[in-house]
Tab-separated table of C-alpha atoms and ligand atoms in Angstrom:
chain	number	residue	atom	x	y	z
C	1	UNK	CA	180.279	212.061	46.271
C	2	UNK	CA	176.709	210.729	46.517
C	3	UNK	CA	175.347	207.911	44.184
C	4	UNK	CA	173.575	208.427	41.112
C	5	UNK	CA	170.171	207.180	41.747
C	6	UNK	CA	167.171	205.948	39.964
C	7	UNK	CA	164.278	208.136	38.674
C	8	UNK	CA	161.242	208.461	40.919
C	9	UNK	CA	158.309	206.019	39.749
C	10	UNK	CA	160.794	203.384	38.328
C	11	UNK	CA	162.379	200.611	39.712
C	12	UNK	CA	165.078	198.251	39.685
C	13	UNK	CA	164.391	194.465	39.716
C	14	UNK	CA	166.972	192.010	41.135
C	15	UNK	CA	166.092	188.003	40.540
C	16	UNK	CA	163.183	187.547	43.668
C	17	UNK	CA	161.695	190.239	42.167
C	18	UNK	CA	162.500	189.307	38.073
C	19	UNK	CA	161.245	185.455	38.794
C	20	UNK	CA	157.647	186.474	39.131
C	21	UNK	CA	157.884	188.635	35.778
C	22	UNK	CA	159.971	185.329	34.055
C	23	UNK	CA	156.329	183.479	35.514
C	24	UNK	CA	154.253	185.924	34.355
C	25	UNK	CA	155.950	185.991	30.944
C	26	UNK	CA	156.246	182.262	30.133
C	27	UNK	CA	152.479	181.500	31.457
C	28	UNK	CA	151.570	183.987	28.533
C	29	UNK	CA	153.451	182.582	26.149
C	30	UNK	CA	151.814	178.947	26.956
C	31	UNK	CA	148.096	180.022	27.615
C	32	UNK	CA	148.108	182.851	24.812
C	33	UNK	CA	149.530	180.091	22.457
C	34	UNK	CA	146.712	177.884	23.142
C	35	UNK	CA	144.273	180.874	21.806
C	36	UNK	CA	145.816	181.148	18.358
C	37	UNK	CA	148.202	183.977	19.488
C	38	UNK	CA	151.455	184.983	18.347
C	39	UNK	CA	154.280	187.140	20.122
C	40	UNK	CA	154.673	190.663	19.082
C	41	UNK	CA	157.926	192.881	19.596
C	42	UNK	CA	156.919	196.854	19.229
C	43	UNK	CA	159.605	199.429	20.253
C	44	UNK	CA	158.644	201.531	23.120
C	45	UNK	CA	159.517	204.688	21.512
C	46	UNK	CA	156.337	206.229	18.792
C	47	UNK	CA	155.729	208.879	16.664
C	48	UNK	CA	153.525	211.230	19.932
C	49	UNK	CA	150.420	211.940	17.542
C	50	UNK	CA	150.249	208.002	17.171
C	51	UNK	CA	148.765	208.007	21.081
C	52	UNK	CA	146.901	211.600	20.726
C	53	UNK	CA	145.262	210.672	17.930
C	54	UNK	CA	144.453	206.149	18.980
C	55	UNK	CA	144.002	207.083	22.805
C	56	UNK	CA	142.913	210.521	22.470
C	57	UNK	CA	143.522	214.235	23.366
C	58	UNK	CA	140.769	214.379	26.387
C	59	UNK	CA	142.308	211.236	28.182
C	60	UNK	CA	144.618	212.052	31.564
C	61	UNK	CA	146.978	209.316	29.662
C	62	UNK	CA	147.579	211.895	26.746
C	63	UNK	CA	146.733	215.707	28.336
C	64	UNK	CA	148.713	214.508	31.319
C	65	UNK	CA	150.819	211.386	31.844
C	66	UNK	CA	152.942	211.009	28.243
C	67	UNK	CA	156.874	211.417	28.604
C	68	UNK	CA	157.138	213.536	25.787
C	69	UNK	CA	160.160	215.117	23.602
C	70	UNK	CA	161.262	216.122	20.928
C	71	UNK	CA	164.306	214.361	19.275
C	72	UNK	CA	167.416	215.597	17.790
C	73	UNK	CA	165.906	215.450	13.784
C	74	UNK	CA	163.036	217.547	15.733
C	75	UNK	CA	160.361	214.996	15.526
C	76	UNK	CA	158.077	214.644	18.437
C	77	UNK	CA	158.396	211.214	20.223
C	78	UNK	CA	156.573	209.452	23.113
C	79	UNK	CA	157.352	206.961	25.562
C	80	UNK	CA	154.297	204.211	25.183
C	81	UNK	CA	152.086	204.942	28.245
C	82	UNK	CA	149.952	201.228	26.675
C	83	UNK	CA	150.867	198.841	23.800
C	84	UNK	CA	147.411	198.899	22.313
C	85	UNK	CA	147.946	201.781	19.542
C	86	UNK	CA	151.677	200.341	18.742
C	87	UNK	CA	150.416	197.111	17.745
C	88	UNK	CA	147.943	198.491	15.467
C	89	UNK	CA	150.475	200.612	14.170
C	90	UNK	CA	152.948	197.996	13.814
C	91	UNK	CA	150.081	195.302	12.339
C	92	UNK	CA	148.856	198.126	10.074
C	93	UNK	CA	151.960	198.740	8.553
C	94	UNK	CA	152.849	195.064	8.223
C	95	UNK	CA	149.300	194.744	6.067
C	96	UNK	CA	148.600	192.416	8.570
C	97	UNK	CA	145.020	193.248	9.496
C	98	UNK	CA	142.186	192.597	7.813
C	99	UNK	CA	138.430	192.521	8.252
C	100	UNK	CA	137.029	188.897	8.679
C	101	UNK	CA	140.269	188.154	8.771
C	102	UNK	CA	141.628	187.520	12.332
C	103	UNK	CA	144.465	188.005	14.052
C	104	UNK	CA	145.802	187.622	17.282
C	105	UNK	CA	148.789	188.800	19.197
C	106	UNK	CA	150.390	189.725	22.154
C	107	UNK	CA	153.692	191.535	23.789
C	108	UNK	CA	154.964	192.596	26.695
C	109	UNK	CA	157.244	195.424	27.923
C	110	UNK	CA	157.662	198.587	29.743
C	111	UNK	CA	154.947	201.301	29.682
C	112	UNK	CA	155.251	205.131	30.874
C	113	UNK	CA	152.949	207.518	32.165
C	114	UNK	CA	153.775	210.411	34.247
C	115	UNK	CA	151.559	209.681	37.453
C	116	UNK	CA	151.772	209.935	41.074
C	117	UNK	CA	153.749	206.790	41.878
C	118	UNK	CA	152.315	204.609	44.781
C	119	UNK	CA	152.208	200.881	45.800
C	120	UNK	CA	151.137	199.145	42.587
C	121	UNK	CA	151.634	202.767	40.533
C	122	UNK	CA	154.670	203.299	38.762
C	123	UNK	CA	155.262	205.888	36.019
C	124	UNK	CA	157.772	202.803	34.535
C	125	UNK	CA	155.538	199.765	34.515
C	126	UNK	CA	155.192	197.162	33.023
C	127	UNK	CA	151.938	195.394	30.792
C	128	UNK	CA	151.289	192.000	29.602
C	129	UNK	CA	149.167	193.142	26.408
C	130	UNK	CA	146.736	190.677	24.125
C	131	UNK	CA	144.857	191.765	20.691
C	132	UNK	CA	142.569	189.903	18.286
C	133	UNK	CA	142.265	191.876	15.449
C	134	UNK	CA	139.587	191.379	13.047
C	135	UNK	CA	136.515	189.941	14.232
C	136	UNK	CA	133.238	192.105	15.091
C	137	UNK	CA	131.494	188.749	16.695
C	138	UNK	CA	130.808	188.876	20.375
C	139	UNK	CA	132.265	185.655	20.194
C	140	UNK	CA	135.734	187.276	19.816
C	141	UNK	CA	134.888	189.632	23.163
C	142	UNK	CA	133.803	186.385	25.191
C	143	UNK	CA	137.479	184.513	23.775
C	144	UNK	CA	139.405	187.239	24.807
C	145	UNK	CA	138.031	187.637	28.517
C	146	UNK	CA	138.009	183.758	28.917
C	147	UNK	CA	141.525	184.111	28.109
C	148	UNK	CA	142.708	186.277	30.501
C	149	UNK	CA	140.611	184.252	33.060
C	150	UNK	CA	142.542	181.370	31.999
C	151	UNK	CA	145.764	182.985	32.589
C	152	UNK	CA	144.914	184.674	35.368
C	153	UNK	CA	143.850	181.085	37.556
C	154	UNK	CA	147.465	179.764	35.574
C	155	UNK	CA	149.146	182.182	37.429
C	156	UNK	CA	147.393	180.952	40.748
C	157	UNK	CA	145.674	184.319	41.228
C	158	UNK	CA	142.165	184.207	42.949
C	159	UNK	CA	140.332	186.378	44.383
C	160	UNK	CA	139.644	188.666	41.733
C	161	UNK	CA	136.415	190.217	40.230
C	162	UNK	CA	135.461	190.661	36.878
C	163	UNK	CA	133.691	193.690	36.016
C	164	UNK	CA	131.398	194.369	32.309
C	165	UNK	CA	130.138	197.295	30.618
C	166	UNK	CA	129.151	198.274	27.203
C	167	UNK	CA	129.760	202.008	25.757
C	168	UNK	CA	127.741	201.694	22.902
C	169	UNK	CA	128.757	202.847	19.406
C	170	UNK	CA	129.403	205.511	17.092
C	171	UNK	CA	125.623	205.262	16.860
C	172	UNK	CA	124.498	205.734	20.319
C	173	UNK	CA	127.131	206.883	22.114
C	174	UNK	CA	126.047	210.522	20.896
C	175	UNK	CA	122.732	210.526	22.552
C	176	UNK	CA	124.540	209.029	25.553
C	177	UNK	CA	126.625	211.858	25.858
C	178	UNK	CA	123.612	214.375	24.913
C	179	UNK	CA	122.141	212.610	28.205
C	180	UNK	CA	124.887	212.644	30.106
C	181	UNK	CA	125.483	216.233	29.447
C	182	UNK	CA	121.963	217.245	30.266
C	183	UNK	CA	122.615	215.470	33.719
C	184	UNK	CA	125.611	217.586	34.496
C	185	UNK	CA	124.552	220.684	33.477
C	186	UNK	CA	121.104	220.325	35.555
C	187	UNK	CA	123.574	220.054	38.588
C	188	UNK	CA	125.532	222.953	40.145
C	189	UNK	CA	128.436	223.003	37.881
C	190	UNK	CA	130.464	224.171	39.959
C	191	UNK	CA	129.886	220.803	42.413
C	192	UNK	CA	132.937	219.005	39.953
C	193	UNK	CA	136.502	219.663	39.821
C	194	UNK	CA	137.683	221.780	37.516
C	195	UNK	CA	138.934	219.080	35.343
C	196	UNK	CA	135.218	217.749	34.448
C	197	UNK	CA	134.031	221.190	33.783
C	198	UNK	CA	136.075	221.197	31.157
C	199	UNK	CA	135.367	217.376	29.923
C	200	UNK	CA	131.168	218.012	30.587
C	201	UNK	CA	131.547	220.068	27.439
C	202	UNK	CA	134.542	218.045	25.264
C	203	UNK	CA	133.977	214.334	26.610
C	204	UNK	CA	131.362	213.889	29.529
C	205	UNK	CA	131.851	210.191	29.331
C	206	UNK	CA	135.899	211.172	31.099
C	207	UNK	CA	133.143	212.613	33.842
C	208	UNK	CA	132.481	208.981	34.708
C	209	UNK	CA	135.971	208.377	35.321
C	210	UNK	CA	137.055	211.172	37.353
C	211	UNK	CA	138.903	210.055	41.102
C	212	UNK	CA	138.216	213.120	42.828
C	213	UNK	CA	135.448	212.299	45.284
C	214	UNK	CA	133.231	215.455	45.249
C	215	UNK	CA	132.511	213.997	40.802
C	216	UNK	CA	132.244	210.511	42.009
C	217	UNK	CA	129.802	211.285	44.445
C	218	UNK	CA	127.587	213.238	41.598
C	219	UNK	CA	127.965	210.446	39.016
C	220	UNK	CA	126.401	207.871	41.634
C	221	UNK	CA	122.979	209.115	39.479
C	222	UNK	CA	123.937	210.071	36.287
C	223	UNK	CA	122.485	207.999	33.422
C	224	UNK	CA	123.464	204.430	33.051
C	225	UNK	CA	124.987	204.082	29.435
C	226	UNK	CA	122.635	200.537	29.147
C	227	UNK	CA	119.578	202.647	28.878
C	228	UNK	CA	120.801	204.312	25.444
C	229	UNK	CA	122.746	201.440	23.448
C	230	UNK	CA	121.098	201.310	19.933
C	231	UNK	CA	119.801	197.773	19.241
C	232	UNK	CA	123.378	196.110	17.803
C	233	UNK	CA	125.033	197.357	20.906
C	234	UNK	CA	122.482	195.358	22.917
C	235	UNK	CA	122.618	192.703	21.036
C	236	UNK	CA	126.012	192.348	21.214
C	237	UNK	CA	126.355	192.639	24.014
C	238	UNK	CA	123.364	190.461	25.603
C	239	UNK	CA	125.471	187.705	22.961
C	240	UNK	CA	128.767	188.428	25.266
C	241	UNK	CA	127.008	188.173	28.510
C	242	UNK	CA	124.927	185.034	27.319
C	243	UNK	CA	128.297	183.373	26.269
C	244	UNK	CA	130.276	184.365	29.213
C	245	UNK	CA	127.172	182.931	31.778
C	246	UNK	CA	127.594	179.373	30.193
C	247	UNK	CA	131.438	179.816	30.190
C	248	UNK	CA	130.458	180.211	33.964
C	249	UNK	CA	132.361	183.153	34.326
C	250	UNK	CA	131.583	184.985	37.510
C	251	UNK	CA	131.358	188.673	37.018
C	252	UNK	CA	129.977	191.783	37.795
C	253	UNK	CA	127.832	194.249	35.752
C	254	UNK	CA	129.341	197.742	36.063
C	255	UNK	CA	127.780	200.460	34.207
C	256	UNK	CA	130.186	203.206	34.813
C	257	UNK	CA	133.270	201.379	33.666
C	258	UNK	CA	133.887	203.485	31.156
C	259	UNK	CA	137.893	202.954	30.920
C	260	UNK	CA	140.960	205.835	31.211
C	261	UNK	CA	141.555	205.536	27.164
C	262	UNK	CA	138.983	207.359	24.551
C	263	UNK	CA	139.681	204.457	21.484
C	264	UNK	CA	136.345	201.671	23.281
C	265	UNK	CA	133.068	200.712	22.122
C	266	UNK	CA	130.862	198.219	23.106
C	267	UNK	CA	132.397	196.128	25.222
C	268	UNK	CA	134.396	197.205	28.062
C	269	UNK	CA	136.038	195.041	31.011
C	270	UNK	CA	138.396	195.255	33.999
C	271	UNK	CA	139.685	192.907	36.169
C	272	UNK	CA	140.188	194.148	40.302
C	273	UNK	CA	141.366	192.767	43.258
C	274	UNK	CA	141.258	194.037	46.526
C	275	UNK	CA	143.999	192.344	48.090
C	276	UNK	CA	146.472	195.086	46.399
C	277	UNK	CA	145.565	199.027	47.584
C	278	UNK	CA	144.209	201.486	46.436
C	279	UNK	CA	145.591	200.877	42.761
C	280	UNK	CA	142.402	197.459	42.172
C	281	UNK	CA	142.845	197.212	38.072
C	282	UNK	CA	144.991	194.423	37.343
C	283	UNK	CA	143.597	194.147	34.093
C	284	UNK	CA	141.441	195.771	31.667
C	285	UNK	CA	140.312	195.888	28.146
C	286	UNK	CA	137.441	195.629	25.582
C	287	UNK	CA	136.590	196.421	22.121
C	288	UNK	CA	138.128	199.389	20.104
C	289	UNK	CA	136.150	198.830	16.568
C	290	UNK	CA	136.954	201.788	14.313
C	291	UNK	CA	140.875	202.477	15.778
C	292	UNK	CA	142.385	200.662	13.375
C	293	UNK	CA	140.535	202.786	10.612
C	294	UNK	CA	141.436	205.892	12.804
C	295	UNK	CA	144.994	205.120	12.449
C	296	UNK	CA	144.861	205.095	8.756
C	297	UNK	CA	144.273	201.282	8.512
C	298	UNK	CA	141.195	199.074	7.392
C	299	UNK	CA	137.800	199.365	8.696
C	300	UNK	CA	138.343	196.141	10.514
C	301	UNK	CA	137.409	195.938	14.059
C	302	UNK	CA	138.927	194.569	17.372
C	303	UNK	CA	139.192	193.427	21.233
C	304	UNK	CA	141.709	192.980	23.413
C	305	UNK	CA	143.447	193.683	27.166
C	306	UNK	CA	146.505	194.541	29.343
C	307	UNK	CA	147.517	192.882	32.583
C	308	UNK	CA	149.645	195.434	34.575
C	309	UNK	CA	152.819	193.182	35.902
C	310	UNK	CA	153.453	194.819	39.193
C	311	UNK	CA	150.437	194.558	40.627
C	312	UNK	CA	150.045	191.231	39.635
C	313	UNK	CA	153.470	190.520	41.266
C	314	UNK	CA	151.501	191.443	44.318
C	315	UNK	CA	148.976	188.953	44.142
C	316	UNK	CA	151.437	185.869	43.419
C	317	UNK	CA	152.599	183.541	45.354
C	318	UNK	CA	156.989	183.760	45.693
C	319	UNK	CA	158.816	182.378	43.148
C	320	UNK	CA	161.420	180.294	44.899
C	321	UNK	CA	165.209	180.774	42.996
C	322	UNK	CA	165.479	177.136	40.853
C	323	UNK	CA	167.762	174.995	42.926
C	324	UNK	CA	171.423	174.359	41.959
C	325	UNK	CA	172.665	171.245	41.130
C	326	UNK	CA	176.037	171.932	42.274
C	327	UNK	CA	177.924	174.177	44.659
C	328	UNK	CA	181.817	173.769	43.668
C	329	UNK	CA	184.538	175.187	46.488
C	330	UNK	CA	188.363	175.252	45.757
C	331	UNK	CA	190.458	175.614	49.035
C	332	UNK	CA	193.652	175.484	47.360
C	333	UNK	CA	195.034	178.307	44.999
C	334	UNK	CA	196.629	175.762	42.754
C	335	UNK	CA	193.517	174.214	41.732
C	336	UNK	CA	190.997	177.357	40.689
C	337	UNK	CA	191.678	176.925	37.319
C	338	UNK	CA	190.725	173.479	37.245
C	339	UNK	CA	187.523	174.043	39.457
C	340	UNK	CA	186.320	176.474	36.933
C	341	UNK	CA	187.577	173.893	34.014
C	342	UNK	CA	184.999	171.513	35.861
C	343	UNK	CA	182.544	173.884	36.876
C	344	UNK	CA	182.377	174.732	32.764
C	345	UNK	CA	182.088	170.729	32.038
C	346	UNK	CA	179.201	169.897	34.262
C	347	UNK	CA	177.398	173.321	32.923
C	348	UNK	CA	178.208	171.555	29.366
C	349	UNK	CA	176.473	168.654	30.426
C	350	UNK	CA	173.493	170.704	31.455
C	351	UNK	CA	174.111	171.159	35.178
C	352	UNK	CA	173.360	174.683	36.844
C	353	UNK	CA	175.791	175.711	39.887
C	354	UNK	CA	178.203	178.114	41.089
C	355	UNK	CA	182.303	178.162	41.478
C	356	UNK	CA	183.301	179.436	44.476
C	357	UNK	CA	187.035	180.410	44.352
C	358	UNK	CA	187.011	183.216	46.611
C	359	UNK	CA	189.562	182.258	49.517
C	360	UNK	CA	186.730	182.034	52.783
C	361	UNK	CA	186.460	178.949	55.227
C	362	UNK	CA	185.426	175.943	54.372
C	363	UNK	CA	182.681	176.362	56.796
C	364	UNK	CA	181.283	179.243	55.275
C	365	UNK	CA	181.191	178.003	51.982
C	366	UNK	CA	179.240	174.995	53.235
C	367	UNK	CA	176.950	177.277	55.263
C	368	UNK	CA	176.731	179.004	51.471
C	369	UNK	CA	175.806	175.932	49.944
C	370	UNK	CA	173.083	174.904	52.392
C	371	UNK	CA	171.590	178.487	52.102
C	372	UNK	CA	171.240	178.400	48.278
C	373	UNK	CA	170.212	174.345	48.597
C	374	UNK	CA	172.387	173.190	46.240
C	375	UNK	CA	171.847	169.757	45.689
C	376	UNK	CA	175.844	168.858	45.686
C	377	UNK	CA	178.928	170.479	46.897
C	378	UNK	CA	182.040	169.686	44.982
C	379	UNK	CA	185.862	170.563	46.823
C	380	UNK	CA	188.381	171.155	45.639
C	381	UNK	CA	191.185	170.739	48.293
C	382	UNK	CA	195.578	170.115	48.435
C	383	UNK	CA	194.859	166.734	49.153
C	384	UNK	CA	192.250	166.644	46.415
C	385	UNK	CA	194.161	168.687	43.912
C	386	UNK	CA	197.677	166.337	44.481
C	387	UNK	CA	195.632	163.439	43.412
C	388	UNK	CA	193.475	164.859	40.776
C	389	UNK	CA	190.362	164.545	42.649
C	390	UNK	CA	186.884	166.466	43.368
C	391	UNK	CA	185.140	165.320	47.088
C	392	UNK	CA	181.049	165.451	46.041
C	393	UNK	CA	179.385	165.600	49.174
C	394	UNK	CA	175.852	164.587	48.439
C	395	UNK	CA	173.704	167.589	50.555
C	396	UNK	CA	170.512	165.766	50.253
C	397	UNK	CA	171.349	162.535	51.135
C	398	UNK	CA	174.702	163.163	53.222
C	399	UNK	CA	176.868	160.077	51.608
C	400	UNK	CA	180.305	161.746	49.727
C	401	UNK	CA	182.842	160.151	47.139
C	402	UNK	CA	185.844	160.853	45.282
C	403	UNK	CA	186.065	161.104	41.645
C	404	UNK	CA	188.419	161.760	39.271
C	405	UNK	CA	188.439	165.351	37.935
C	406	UNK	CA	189.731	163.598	34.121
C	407	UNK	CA	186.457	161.374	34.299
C	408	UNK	CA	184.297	164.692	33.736
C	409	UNK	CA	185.987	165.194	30.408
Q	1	HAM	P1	144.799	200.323	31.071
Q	1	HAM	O1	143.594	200.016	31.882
Q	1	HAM	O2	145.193	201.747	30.925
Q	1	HAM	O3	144.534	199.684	29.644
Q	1	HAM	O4	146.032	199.524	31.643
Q	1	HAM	C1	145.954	198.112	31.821
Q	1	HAM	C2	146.572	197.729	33.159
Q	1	HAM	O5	147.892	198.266	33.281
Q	1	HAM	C3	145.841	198.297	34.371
Q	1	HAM	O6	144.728	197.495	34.717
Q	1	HAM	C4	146.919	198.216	35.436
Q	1	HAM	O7	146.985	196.908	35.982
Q	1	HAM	C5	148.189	198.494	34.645
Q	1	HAM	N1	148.627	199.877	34.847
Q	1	HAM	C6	148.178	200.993	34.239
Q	1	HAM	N2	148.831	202.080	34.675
Q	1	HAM	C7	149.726	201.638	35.597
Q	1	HAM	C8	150.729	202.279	36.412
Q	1	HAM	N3	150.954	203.577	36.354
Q	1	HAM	N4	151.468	201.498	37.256
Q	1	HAM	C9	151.262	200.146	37.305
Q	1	HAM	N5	150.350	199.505	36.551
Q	1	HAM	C10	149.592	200.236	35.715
Q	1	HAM	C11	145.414	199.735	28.608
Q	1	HAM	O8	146.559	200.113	28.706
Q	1	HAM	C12	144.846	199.198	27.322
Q	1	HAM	N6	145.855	199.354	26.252
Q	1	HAM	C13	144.400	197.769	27.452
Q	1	HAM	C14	143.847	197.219	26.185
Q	1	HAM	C15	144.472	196.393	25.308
Q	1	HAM	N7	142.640	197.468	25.707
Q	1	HAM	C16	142.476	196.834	24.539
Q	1	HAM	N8	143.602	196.202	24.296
C-alpha cells in the first residue's frame, strides 16, 4: 500500500527548515516590541464574506484563490488567504480600535490561497503580519515601513528594494479610474486577456496588476495614478516620502504598484528581492483607511504589512541546530535506566543533550556525538556502571574524568 501524502502547495517543515521560521518569529517579537506592538492570535478559519467583503469580490485572492466550504451547521467558512481583515475583525469586536486612538499589533501563522505553487509560492504559506490601527498621520505610514526595514536588516537580509506608490482616495480614485478606463477602452480591447476585459469595466485599477504579458505590455502607458491624487493624497503622501528621505530609506517610486487586495488607499508599498525567482514580493503593505468602517467598525483609519516567511527563508543565511551540551551513551543494558535518570538531572539543571541507549558501537556513537558537536559525551559502561560512575570525555578540549553518577543528584 502506498503512503498517504501531503497536499500539493503545502509543505512539511523538519528543524533546518523550522529554525529559520523560530528566527523569523522571535526577531518580530523583539523589533515589533520596540514599536509599541503587541502579539495577536486570530484563528485561521473566518466567516467567507469577512474576506469578500475587506479584500474584495474583483481581487484573484477572493474570485480565485480562497479554500472555501461550507461547514456542517451550513455556514460558509474560509481558510485566511492574509491576516489583515481577521485582525480587524478580531480588534473590532474586542472594541479595541478607535480613531486617534492607536493601536498596534502583529501575528503570525499560516495563510491559504489556491495558486499555482512554485519556488517561493505555496497555496499553505506562511505571513509575518503588522497593523497600527488608528492613526491617519503619514507619520504612522513612514513608522510602519521603517519597521519592517528594521526587521528586515535584523534578520540579515540585504539586497532588497523598496518600492512606493500612492492610490489616492475615495476622493480621487474615481477620476483615476474614469482615466484609466478611457485609456483602455481607446485601445483594442481585445489586446488584454479576458480577465481585464472584464475588470476594465468592474475595477480597471486590477488592470494594473494583471501577470499576463500581452496587459503588462499595454499598461507600460496607461495613466500614472500621481497625476490624479486630490490635494490630501499628495500631501500625504509628499509628508511620507519627505519623512522616509531623512530616515534615509532607499527606495523606489513605483506608480503601478497598485497591490493584489482591493481594501488600499494612499499609501501603498512592497518590498522585492531578486535573489529569490520569479515570486520578488517578500513584503508588502500600506494604508487601508475606511476597512475598518467597511467591516462594521469605527471610521478609524490604518497601515500596516505582511512579510511572506518562505521566501524570506530563501534569503537567510542557515540557521545552524543550537549545540548540545551533552551527548550521554550507555554500553551496558544494566545501566539505561540510570543514564536516562542522569540524562533527566543535567536537563533539570538546564543542560540540553541527548540519551543514547540504543545498543550500536561505541565508535558510532562517538562518530554521533562529533556530528551533532556536542560539547561532552557522557558513558555509561560495565566498568562504569559496577562502580557507579559516568566517563565525561570533554569533546572540545579532549581531557576526560570520572564522576560519580550520586554527585548529580
Ligand atoms: P500580500 O502582498 O498579498 O499582502 O502578501 C504579503 C506577502 O505574503 C507577499 O509579499 C509574499 O511575500 C507573501 N505571499 C503571498 N502569497 C504567497 C504565496 N502563495 N506563497 C508564498 N508567499 C506568499 C497581504 O497579504 C496584506 N494583508 C498585507 C497587509 C497587511 N497590508 C496591510 N496590512
Amino acid at each position: 500500500m502506498s503512503a498517504i501524502q501531503k497536499i500539493k502547495g503545502f509543505a512539511d517543515m523538519f528543524p533546518e527548515d523550522a529554525r529559520a521560521f523560530t528566527r523569523m518569529e522571535d526577531a518580530a517579537r523583539e523589533v515589533f516590541t520596540r514599536y509599541g506592538f503587541g502579539e495577536l492570535r486570530i484563528p485561521v478559519l473566518e466567516r467567507t464574506e469577512l474576506f469578500a467583503k475587506g479584500i474584495g469580490e474583483d481581487t484573484d485572492v477572493v474570485g480565485k484563490e480562497m479554500y472555501t466550504f461550507t461547514d456542517r451547521g451550513d455556514r460558509s467558512l474560509t481558510l485566511r488567504p492574509e491576516a489583515t481583515a481577521g485582525a480587524l475583525r478580531a480588534c473590532i469586536e474586542a472594541g479595541v480600535v478607535e480613531p486617534g486612538k492607536p493601536s498596534r499589533y502583529f501575528a503570525f501563522g499560516p495563510m491559504f490561497r489556491y495558486e499555482r505553487p512554485q519556488k517561493g509560492r505555496m497555496r499553505q504559506f506562511h505571513q509575518i503580519d503588522a497593523e497600527l490601527l488608528g492613526s491617519a498621520e503619514p507619520q504612522a505610514d513612514v513608522e510602519v515601513i521603517l519597521m519592517l526595514q528594521d526587521y528586515l536588516s535584523e534578520l540579515g537580509i540585504g539586497e532588497l528594494s523598496f518600492e512606493l506608490n500612492s492610490l489616492g482616495c475615495r476622493e480621487c480614485r474615481p477620476n483615476y479610474r474614469a482615466a484609466l478606463t478611457a485609456y483602455f477602452e481607446s485601445l483594442d480591447a481585445s489586446a488584454l486577456c479576458e480577465d481585464c476585459r472584464r475588470r476594465m469595466k468592474t475595477n480597471p485599477l486590477r488592470v494594473l496588476d494583471c501577470k499576463v504579458p500581452g496587459c503588462k505590455a499595454l499598461v507600460a502607458d496607461a495613466p500614472a495614478i500621481a497625476d490624479h491624487l486630490c490635494g490630501g493624497c499628495r500631501d500625504h503622501f509628499s509628508a511620507v516620502l519627505s519623512l522616509v528621505d531623512r530616515a534615509g530609506l532607499k527606495y523606489t517610486l513605483n506608480p503601478r504598484l497598485v497591490r493584489g487586495l482591493d481594501y488600499y488607499q494612499r499609501t501603498t508599498f512592497e518590498v522585492t528581492s531578486g535573489a529569490i525567482g520569479a515570486q520578488t514580493a517578500v513584503a508588502g503593505g500600506g494604508r487601508y483607511d475606511g476597512l475598518v468602517q467597511l467591516l462594521g467598525g469605527p471610521d478609524a483609519p490604518g497601515v500596516g504589512f505582511a512579510c511572506g516567511m518562505e521566501r524570506l527563508a530563501l534569503l537567510m543565511d542557515k540557521q545552524e541546530a543550537p549545540r548540545p551540551d551533552f551527548f550521554l551513551a550507555v554500553t551496558d543494558e544494566r545501566a539505561v535506566d540510570a543514564a536516562v535518570l542522569l540524562a533527566h538531572k543535567l536537563r533539570t539543571r538546564g543542560l540540553a543533550g541527548e540519551c543514547d541507549y540504543t545498543s550500536g558501537s561505541m565508535k558510532s556513537r562517538l562518530r554521533h556525538a562529533g556530528r551533532i558537536n556536542a560539547k561532552k559525551c557522557y558513558i555509561i559502561g560495565p566498568d562504569e556502571f559496577d562502580a557507579g560512575k559516568v566517563t565525561v570525555k570533554d569533546m572540545e578540549e579532549g581531557g576526560q574524568l570520572s564522576l560519580d553518577i550520586a554527585a548529580f543528584d
